[in-house]
mmCIF file with all atom_site columns, C-alpha atoms in Angstrom:
data_model
loop_
_atom_site.group_PDB
_atom_site.id
_atom_site.type_symbol
_atom_site.label_atom_id
_atom_site.label_alt_id
_atom_site.label_comp_id
_atom_site.label_asym_id
_atom_site.label_entity_id
_atom_site.label_seq_id
_atom_site.pdbx_PDB_ins_code
_atom_site.Cartn_x
_atom_site.Cartn_y
_atom_site.Cartn_z
_atom_site.occupancy
_atom_site.B_iso_or_equiv
_atom_site.pdbx_formal_charge
_atom_site.auth_seq_id
_atom_site.auth_comp_id
_atom_site.auth_asym_id
_atom_site.auth_atom_id
_atom_site.pdbx_PDB_model_num
ATOM 1   C CA . MET A 1 1   ? -0.165 -0.165 -0.060  1.00 0.00 ? 1   MET A CA 1
ATOM 2   C CA . GLY A 1 2   ? 3.292  2.124  0.933   1.00 0.00 ? 2   GLY A CA 1
ATOM 3   C CA . MET A 1 3   ? 4.268  1.427  -2.637  1.00 0.00 ? 3   MET A CA 1
ATOM 4   C CA . ALA A 1 4   ? 1.324  2.713  -4.117  1.00 0.00 ? 4   ALA A CA 1
ATOM 5   C CA . LEU A 1 5   ? 0.877  6.032  -2.320  1.00 0.00 ? 5   LEU A CA 1
ATOM 6   C CA . ALA A 1 6   ? 4.940  6.634  -2.986  1.00 0.00 ? 6   ALA A CA 1
ATOM 7   C CA . GLY A 1 7   ? 3.722  6.574  -6.884  1.00 0.00 ? 7   GLY A CA 1
ATOM 8   C CA . GLY A 1 8   ? 0.795  8.366  -7.071  1.00 0.00 ? 8   GLY A CA 1
ATOM 9   C CA . ALA A 1 9   ? 2.779  11.260 -5.260  1.00 0.00 ? 9   ALA A CA 1
ATOM 10  C CA . GLU A 1 10  ? 5.571  10.910 -7.618  1.00 0.00 ? 10  GLU A CA 1
ATOM 11  C CA . LEU A 1 11  ? 2.925  11.379 -10.485 1.00 0.00 ? 11  LEU A CA 1
ATOM 12  C CA . GLU A 1 12  ? 0.950  14.340 -8.519  1.00 0.00 ? 12  GLU A CA 1
ATOM 13  C CA . GLN A 1 13  ? 4.505  15.923 -8.216  1.00 0.00 ? 13  GLN A CA 1
ATOM 14  C CA . ALA A 1 14  ? 5.281  15.164 -11.976 1.00 0.00 ? 14  ALA A CA 1
ATOM 15  C CA . ALA A 1 15  ? 1.728  16.658 -13.074 1.00 0.00 ? 15  ALA A CA 1
ATOM 16  C CA . VAL A 1 16  ? 2.534  19.904 -11.312 1.00 0.00 ? 16  VAL A CA 1
ATOM 17  C CA . ALA A 1 17  ? 5.820  20.151 -12.519 1.00 0.00 ? 17  ALA A CA 1
ATOM 18  C CA . ALA A 1 18  ? 4.178  20.018 -16.172 1.00 0.00 ? 18  ALA A CA 1
ATOM 19  C CA . ARG A 1 19  ? 1.832  22.590 -15.536 1.00 0.00 ? 19  ARG A CA 1
ATOM 20  C CA . LEU A 1 20  ? 4.347  24.590 -13.652 1.00 0.00 ? 20  LEU A CA 1
ATOM 21  C CA . ASP A 1 21  ? 6.546  24.817 -17.291 1.00 0.00 ? 21  ASP A CA 1
ATOM 22  C CA . ASP A 1 22  ? 3.649  25.326 -19.023 1.00 0.00 ? 22  ASP A CA 1
ATOM 23  C CA . GLU A 1 23  ? 2.883  28.371 -17.156 1.00 0.00 ? 23  GLU A CA 1
ATOM 24  C CA . LEU A 1 24  ? 6.348  29.253 -17.114 1.00 0.00 ? 24  LEU A CA 1
ATOM 25  C CA . ARG A 1 25  ? 6.437  28.882 -21.029 1.00 0.00 ? 25  ARG A CA 1
ATOM 26  C CA . PHE A 1 26  ? 3.388  31.103 -21.327 1.00 0.00 ? 26  PHE A CA 1
ATOM 27  C CA . LEU A 1 27  ? 4.782  33.909 -19.867 1.00 0.00 ? 27  LEU A CA 1
ATOM 28  C CA . LEU A 1 28  ? 8.257  33.538 -21.592 1.00 0.00 ? 28  LEU A CA 1
ATOM 29  C CA . THR A 1 29  ? 6.162  33.898 -24.836 1.00 0.00 ? 29  THR A CA 1
ATOM 30  C CA . ALA A 1 30  ? 4.231  36.896 -23.451 1.00 0.00 ? 30  ALA A CA 1
ATOM 31  C CA . HIS A 1 31  ? 6.867  38.349 -22.605 1.00 0.00 ? 31  HIS A CA 1
ATOM 32  C CA . THR A 1 32  ? 8.597  38.648 -25.955 1.00 0.00 ? 32  THR A CA 1
ATOM 33  C CA . PRO A 1 33  ? 5.815  40.653 -27.426 1.00 0.00 ? 33  PRO A CA 1
ATOM 34  C CA . VAL A 1 34  ? 6.236  43.327 -24.685 1.00 0.00 ? 34  VAL A CA 1
ATOM 35  C CA . GLN A 1 35  ? 9.914  43.688 -24.975 1.00 0.00 ? 35  GLN A CA 1
ATOM 36  C CA . ARG A 1 36  ? 9.627  43.991 -28.845 1.00 0.00 ? 36  ARG A CA 1
ATOM 37  C CA . ALA A 1 37  ? 7.243  46.567 -28.447 1.00 0.00 ? 37  ALA A CA 1
ATOM 38  C CA . ILE A 1 38  ? 9.591  48.240 -26.461 1.00 0.00 ? 38  ILE A CA 1
ATOM 39  C CA . GLY A 1 39  ? 12.589 47.892 -28.941 1.00 0.00 ? 39  GLY A CA 1
ATOM 40  C CA . THR A 1 40  ? 10.031 49.220 -31.705 1.00 0.00 ? 40  THR A CA 1
ATOM 41  C CA . MET A 1 41  ? 9.072  52.624 -29.889 1.00 0.00 ? 41  MET A CA 1
ATOM 42  C CA . LEU A 1 42  ? 12.584 53.096 -28.255 1.00 0.00 ? 42  LEU A CA 1
ATOM 43  C CA . GLY A 1 43  ? 14.005 52.499 -31.606 1.00 0.00 ? 43  GLY A CA 1
ATOM 44  C CA . ARG A 1 44  ? 11.273 55.456 -33.098 1.00 0.00 ? 44  ARG A CA 1
ATOM 45  C CA . LEU A 1 45  ? 11.539 57.670 -29.654 1.00 0.00 ? 45  LEU A CA 1
ATOM 46  C CA . LEU A 1 46  ? 15.234 57.853 -30.172 1.00 0.00 ? 46  LEU A CA 1
ATOM 47  C CA . GLU A 1 47  ? 15.651 58.205 -33.610 1.00 0.00 ? 47  GLU A CA 1
ATOM 48  C CA . ASP A 1 48  ? 13.219 61.178 -33.747 1.00 0.00 ? 48  ASP A CA 1
ATOM 49  C CA . SER A 1 49  ? 15.882 62.664 -31.197 1.00 0.00 ? 49  SER A CA 1
ATOM 50  C CA . THR A 1 50  ? 12.118 64.275 -29.186 1.00 0.00 ? 50  THR A CA 1
ATOM 51  C CA . LEU A 1 51  ? 13.811 63.325 -26.049 1.00 0.00 ? 51  LEU A CA 1
ATOM 52  C CA . LEU A 1 52  ? 14.397 67.164 -25.224 1.00 0.00 ? 52  LEU A CA 1
ATOM 53  C CA . ASP A 1 53  ? 10.394 67.173 -25.443 1.00 0.00 ? 53  ASP A CA 1
ATOM 54  C CA . LEU A 1 54  ? 10.458 64.947 -22.559 1.00 0.00 ? 54  LEU A CA 1
ATOM 55  C CA . GLY A 1 55  ? 13.138 66.878 -20.379 1.00 0.00 ? 55  GLY A CA 1
ATOM 56  C CA . TYR A 1 56  ? 16.048 64.666 -21.126 1.00 0.00 ? 56  TYR A CA 1
ATOM 57  C CA . ALA A 1 57  ? 19.028 66.107 -23.025 1.00 0.00 ? 57  ALA A CA 1
ATOM 58  C CA . LEU A 1 58  ? 20.543 62.659 -22.743 1.00 0.00 ? 58  LEU A CA 1
ATOM 59  C CA . ARG A 1 59  ? 19.442 59.471 -23.945 1.00 0.00 ? 59  ARG A CA 1
ATOM 60  C CA . ARG A 1 60  ? 21.096 57.411 -21.015 1.00 0.00 ? 60  ARG A CA 1
ATOM 61  C CA . ASP A 1 61  ? 19.575 59.624 -18.667 1.00 0.00 ? 61  ASP A CA 1
ATOM 62  C CA . TYR A 1 62  ? 16.243 59.387 -20.400 1.00 0.00 ? 62  TYR A CA 1
ATOM 63  C CA . ILE A 1 63  ? 16.758 55.116 -20.460 1.00 0.00 ? 63  ILE A CA 1
ATOM 64  C CA . ARG A 1 64  ? 18.337 55.007 -17.079 1.00 0.00 ? 64  ARG A CA 1
ATOM 65  C CA . GLU A 1 65  ? 15.722 56.981 -15.017 1.00 0.00 ? 65  GLU A CA 1
ATOM 66  C CA . HIS A 1 66  ? 12.297 57.158 -16.755 1.00 0.00 ? 66  HIS A CA 1
ATOM 67  C CA . LEU A 1 67  ? 12.637 53.532 -18.204 1.00 0.00 ? 67  LEU A CA 1
ATOM 68  C CA . GLY A 1 68  ? 14.742 52.158 -15.641 1.00 0.00 ? 68  GLY A CA 1
ATOM 69  C CA . ILE A 1 69  ? 16.604 49.359 -18.161 1.00 0.00 ? 69  ILE A CA 1
ATOM 70  C CA . GLY A 1 70  ? 20.126 49.334 -18.789 1.00 0.00 ? 70  GLY A CA 1
ATOM 71  C CA . ILE A 1 71  ? 21.591 51.095 -22.008 1.00 0.00 ? 71  ILE A CA 1
ATOM 72  C CA . ARG A 1 72  ? 22.735 48.234 -23.639 1.00 0.00 ? 72  ARG A CA 1
ATOM 73  C CA . GLU A 1 73  ? 19.295 46.508 -23.207 1.00 0.00 ? 73  GLU A CA 1
ATOM 74  C CA . ALA A 1 74  ? 17.741 49.740 -24.915 1.00 0.00 ? 74  ALA A CA 1
ATOM 75  C CA . GLN A 1 75  ? 20.165 49.508 -27.641 1.00 0.00 ? 75  GLN A CA 1
ATOM 76  C CA . GLU A 1 76  ? 19.709 45.990 -28.230 1.00 0.00 ? 76  GLU A CA 1
ATOM 77  C CA . LEU A 1 77  ? 16.062 45.762 -28.221 1.00 0.00 ? 77  LEU A CA 1
ATOM 78  C CA . ALA A 1 78  ? 15.952 48.952 -30.932 1.00 0.00 ? 78  ALA A CA 1
ATOM 79  C CA . TRP A 1 79  ? 18.702 47.265 -32.917 1.00 0.00 ? 79  TRP A CA 1
ATOM 80  C CA . LEU A 1 80  ? 17.040 43.708 -33.023 1.00 0.00 ? 80  LEU A CA 1
ATOM 81  C CA . GLU A 1 81  ? 13.471 45.110 -34.285 1.00 0.00 ? 81  GLU A CA 1
ATOM 82  C CA . THR A 1 82  ? 15.394 47.114 -37.209 1.00 0.00 ? 82  THR A CA 1
ATOM 83  C CA . HIS A 1 83  ? 17.194 44.319 -38.193 1.00 0.00 ? 83  HIS A CA 1
ATOM 84  C CA . VAL A 1 84  ? 14.631 41.455 -37.898 1.00 0.00 ? 84  VAL A CA 1
ATOM 85  C CA . VAL A 1 85  ? 12.512 42.635 -40.501 1.00 0.00 ? 85  VAL A CA 1
ATOM 86  C CA . ARG A 1 86  ? 14.858 41.158 -42.934 1.00 0.00 ? 86  ARG A CA 1
ATOM 87  C CA . TYR A 1 87  ? 14.850 37.532 -41.213 1.00 0.00 ? 87  TYR A CA 1
ATOM 88  C CA . PRO A 1 88  ? 11.429 36.804 -41.901 1.00 0.00 ? 88  PRO A CA 1
ATOM 89  C CA . GLU A 1 89  ? 11.442 32.928 -40.656 1.00 0.00 ? 89  GLU A CA 1
ATOM 90  C CA . THR A 1 90  ? 13.877 34.467 -37.723 1.00 0.00 ? 90  THR A CA 1
ATOM 91  C CA . ASP A 1 91  ? 10.754 36.721 -36.997 1.00 0.00 ? 91  ASP A CA 1
ATOM 92  C CA . ARG A 1 92  ? 7.776  34.488 -37.182 1.00 0.00 ? 92  ARG A CA 1
ATOM 93  C CA . LEU A 1 93  ? 9.484  32.114 -34.603 1.00 0.00 ? 93  LEU A CA 1
ATOM 94  C CA . TRP A 1 94  ? 10.332 34.737 -32.314 1.00 0.00 ? 94  TRP A CA 1
ATOM 95  C CA . ARG A 1 95  ? 7.115  35.856 -32.445 1.00 0.00 ? 95  ARG A CA 1
ATOM 96  C CA . ALA A 1 96  ? 5.726  32.419 -31.740 1.00 0.00 ? 96  ALA A CA 1
ATOM 97  C CA . GLY A 1 97  ? 8.305  32.180 -28.664 1.00 0.00 ? 97  GLY A CA 1
ATOM 98  C CA . ARG A 1 98  ? 10.113 29.318 -30.177 1.00 0.00 ? 98  ARG A CA 1
ATOM 99  C CA . ILE A 1 99  ? 13.437 30.943 -30.102 1.00 0.00 ? 99  ILE A CA 1
ATOM 100 C CA . SER A 1 100 ? 14.894 33.330 -28.209 1.00 0.00 ? 100 SER A CA 1
ATOM 101 C CA . ARG A 1 101 ? 16.203 36.770 -27.987 1.00 0.00 ? 101 ARG A CA 1
ATOM 102 C CA . ARG A 1 102 ? 19.749 35.376 -27.819 1.00 0.00 ? 102 ARG A CA 1
ATOM 103 C CA . HIS A 1 103 ? 19.181 33.228 -30.715 1.00 0.00 ? 103 HIS A CA 1
ATOM 104 C CA . VAL A 1 104 ? 17.922 36.087 -32.662 1.00 0.00 ? 104 VAL A CA 1
ATOM 105 C CA . ARG A 1 105 ? 20.785 38.318 -31.833 1.00 0.00 ? 105 ARG A CA 1
ATOM 106 C CA . LEU A 1 106 ? 23.112 35.203 -32.675 1.00 0.00 ? 106 LEU A CA 1
ATOM 107 C CA . ILE A 1 107 ? 21.296 34.621 -35.894 1.00 0.00 ? 107 ILE A CA 1
ATOM 108 C CA . LEU A 1 108 ? 21.475 38.625 -37.053 1.00 0.00 ? 108 LEU A CA 1
ATOM 109 C CA . ARG A 1 109 ? 25.205 38.914 -36.493 1.00 0.00 ? 109 ARG A CA 1
ATOM 110 C CA . HIS A 1 110 ? 25.998 35.905 -38.146 1.00 0.00 ? 110 HIS A CA 1
ATOM 111 C CA . ALA A 1 111 ? 23.725 34.931 -40.803 1.00 0.00 ? 111 ALA A CA 1
ATOM 112 C CA . THR A 1 112 ? 22.698 36.535 -44.000 1.00 0.00 ? 112 THR A CA 1
ATOM 113 C CA . PRO A 1 113 ? 18.977 37.271 -44.871 1.00 0.00 ? 113 PRO A CA 1
ATOM 114 C CA . ASP A 1 114 ? 19.434 34.588 -47.167 1.00 0.00 ? 114 ASP A CA 1
ATOM 115 C CA . GLU A 1 115 ? 20.728 31.562 -44.377 1.00 0.00 ? 115 GLU A CA 1
ATOM 116 C CA . ASP A 1 116 ? 17.487 33.234 -42.464 1.00 0.00 ? 116 ASP A CA 1
ATOM 117 C CA . PHE A 1 117 ? 15.323 29.969 -42.908 1.00 0.00 ? 117 PHE A CA 1
ATOM 118 C CA . LEU A 1 118 ? 18.008 27.418 -42.150 1.00 0.00 ? 118 LEU A CA 1
ATOM 119 C CA . TRP A 1 119 ? 19.697 29.307 -39.122 1.00 0.00 ? 119 TRP A CA 1
ATOM 120 C CA . ALA A 1 120 ? 16.096 29.954 -37.440 1.00 0.00 ? 120 ALA A CA 1
ATOM 121 C CA . ARG A 1 121 ? 14.960 26.490 -37.386 1.00 0.00 ? 121 ARG A CA 1
ATOM 122 C CA . LEU A 1 122 ? 18.552 25.314 -36.050 1.00 0.00 ? 122 LEU A CA 1
ATOM 123 C CA . ALA A 1 123 ? 17.927 27.714 -33.155 1.00 0.00 ? 123 ALA A CA 1
ATOM 124 C CA . THR A 1 124 ? 14.713 26.328 -32.298 1.00 0.00 ? 124 THR A CA 1
ATOM 125 C CA . ILE A 1 125 ? 16.129 22.783 -31.405 1.00 0.00 ? 125 ILE A CA 1
ATOM 126 C CA . MET A 1 126 ? 19.442 24.631 -29.404 1.00 0.00 ? 126 MET A CA 1
ATOM 127 C CA . SER A 1 127 ? 18.985 24.885 -25.972 1.00 0.00 ? 127 SER A CA 1
ATOM 128 C CA . ARG A 1 128 ? 18.664 28.628 -24.631 1.00 0.00 ? 128 ARG A CA 1
ATOM 129 C CA . SER A 1 129 ? 22.403 28.361 -23.439 1.00 0.00 ? 129 SER A CA 1
ATOM 130 C CA . GLN A 1 130 ? 23.668 26.923 -26.412 1.00 0.00 ? 130 GLN A CA 1
ATOM 131 C CA . PRO A 1 131 ? 23.813 29.657 -28.811 1.00 0.00 ? 131 PRO A CA 1
ATOM 132 C CA . GLY A 1 132 ? 27.411 31.472 -29.451 1.00 0.00 ? 132 GLY A CA 1
ATOM 133 C CA . THR A 1 133 ? 29.259 27.907 -28.126 1.00 0.00 ? 133 THR A CA 1
ATOM 134 C CA . ASN A 1 134 ? 29.174 25.636 -30.719 1.00 0.00 ? 134 ASN A CA 1
ATOM 135 C CA . ALA A 1 135 ? 26.468 26.939 -33.420 1.00 0.00 ? 135 ALA A CA 1
ATOM 136 C CA . CYS A 1 136 ? 28.536 29.707 -35.024 1.00 0.00 ? 136 CYS A CA 1
ATOM 137 C CA . ARG A 1 137 ? 32.244 28.778 -36.121 1.00 0.00 ? 137 ARG A CA 1
ATOM 138 C CA . PRO A 1 138 ? 35.152 29.090 -38.961 1.00 0.00 ? 138 PRO A CA 1
ATOM 139 C CA . ALA A 1 139 ? 34.082 31.268 -41.553 1.00 0.00 ? 139 ALA A CA 1
ATOM 140 C CA . ARG A 1 140 ? 30.804 31.992 -40.878 1.00 0.00 ? 140 ARG A CA 1
ATOM 141 C CA . CYS A 1 141 ? 30.912 33.912 -37.976 1.00 0.00 ? 141 CYS A CA 1
ATOM 142 C CA . ARG A 1 142 ? 31.942 37.056 -39.893 1.00 0.00 ? 142 ARG A CA 1
ATOM 143 C CA . ARG A 1 143 ? 29.655 40.266 -38.546 1.00 0.00 ? 143 ARG A CA 1
ATOM 144 C CA . ARG A 1 144 ? 27.156 40.776 -41.028 1.00 0.00 ? 144 ARG A CA 1
ATOM 145 C CA . ASN A 1 145 ? 24.973 43.753 -39.278 1.00 0.00 ? 145 ASN A CA 1
ATOM 146 C CA . GLU A 1 146 ? 26.474 46.179 -36.728 1.00 0.00 ? 146 GLU A CA 1
ATOM 147 C CA . GLY A 1 147 ? 26.010 44.980 -33.575 1.00 0.00 ? 147 GLY A CA 1
ATOM 148 C CA . PRO A 1 148 ? 23.992 46.993 -30.249 1.00 0.00 ? 148 PRO A CA 1
ATOM 149 C CA . GLY A 1 149 ? 26.894 47.687 -28.322 1.00 0.00 ? 149 GLY A CA 1
ATOM 150 C CA . ASP A 1 150 ? 28.698 49.297 -31.629 1.00 0.00 ? 150 ASP A CA 1
ATOM 151 C CA . ARG A 1 151 ? 27.494 52.790 -31.436 1.00 0.00 ? 151 ARG A CA 1
ATOM 152 C CA . ALA A 1 152 ? 27.712 54.992 -28.310 1.00 0.00 ? 152 ALA A CA 1
ATOM 153 C CA . VAL A 1 153 ? 24.545 56.406 -26.528 1.00 0.00 ? 153 VAL A CA 1
ATOM 154 C CA . ALA A 1 154 ? 25.002 59.805 -25.888 1.00 0.00 ? 154 ALA A CA 1
#
């Protein structure tokens, strides 16, 4: 009898873990559209140089003080949104929550738009910690786009 109870508790624990995993995955996919919207809006706001209208002379002050995010994160969000439009499969899989921001960054930096489909599909089978380790080697690792940290924020 004790064995049956232990087995039942293990099954219940596995069901709880599966439910928590489902909820966490949902929240991660819900987070992506919010980050993408922030990137799009930041890109427009920073391009238009309308920060003086908001009372900020410097981008970094607005980003840090008003938004409460790091400068590099803000740069990356805006950079990703301006470049991902040339990578339709990467864009689609990112919107669906099937690849992470880290995957997208890797693809945009190392693949051409013509290689988008292959790289985006490869990213779906990589773990979140894999991009940048073995995914990209020899001559394929040339920078194709200007990275988000390559431009200073005033």
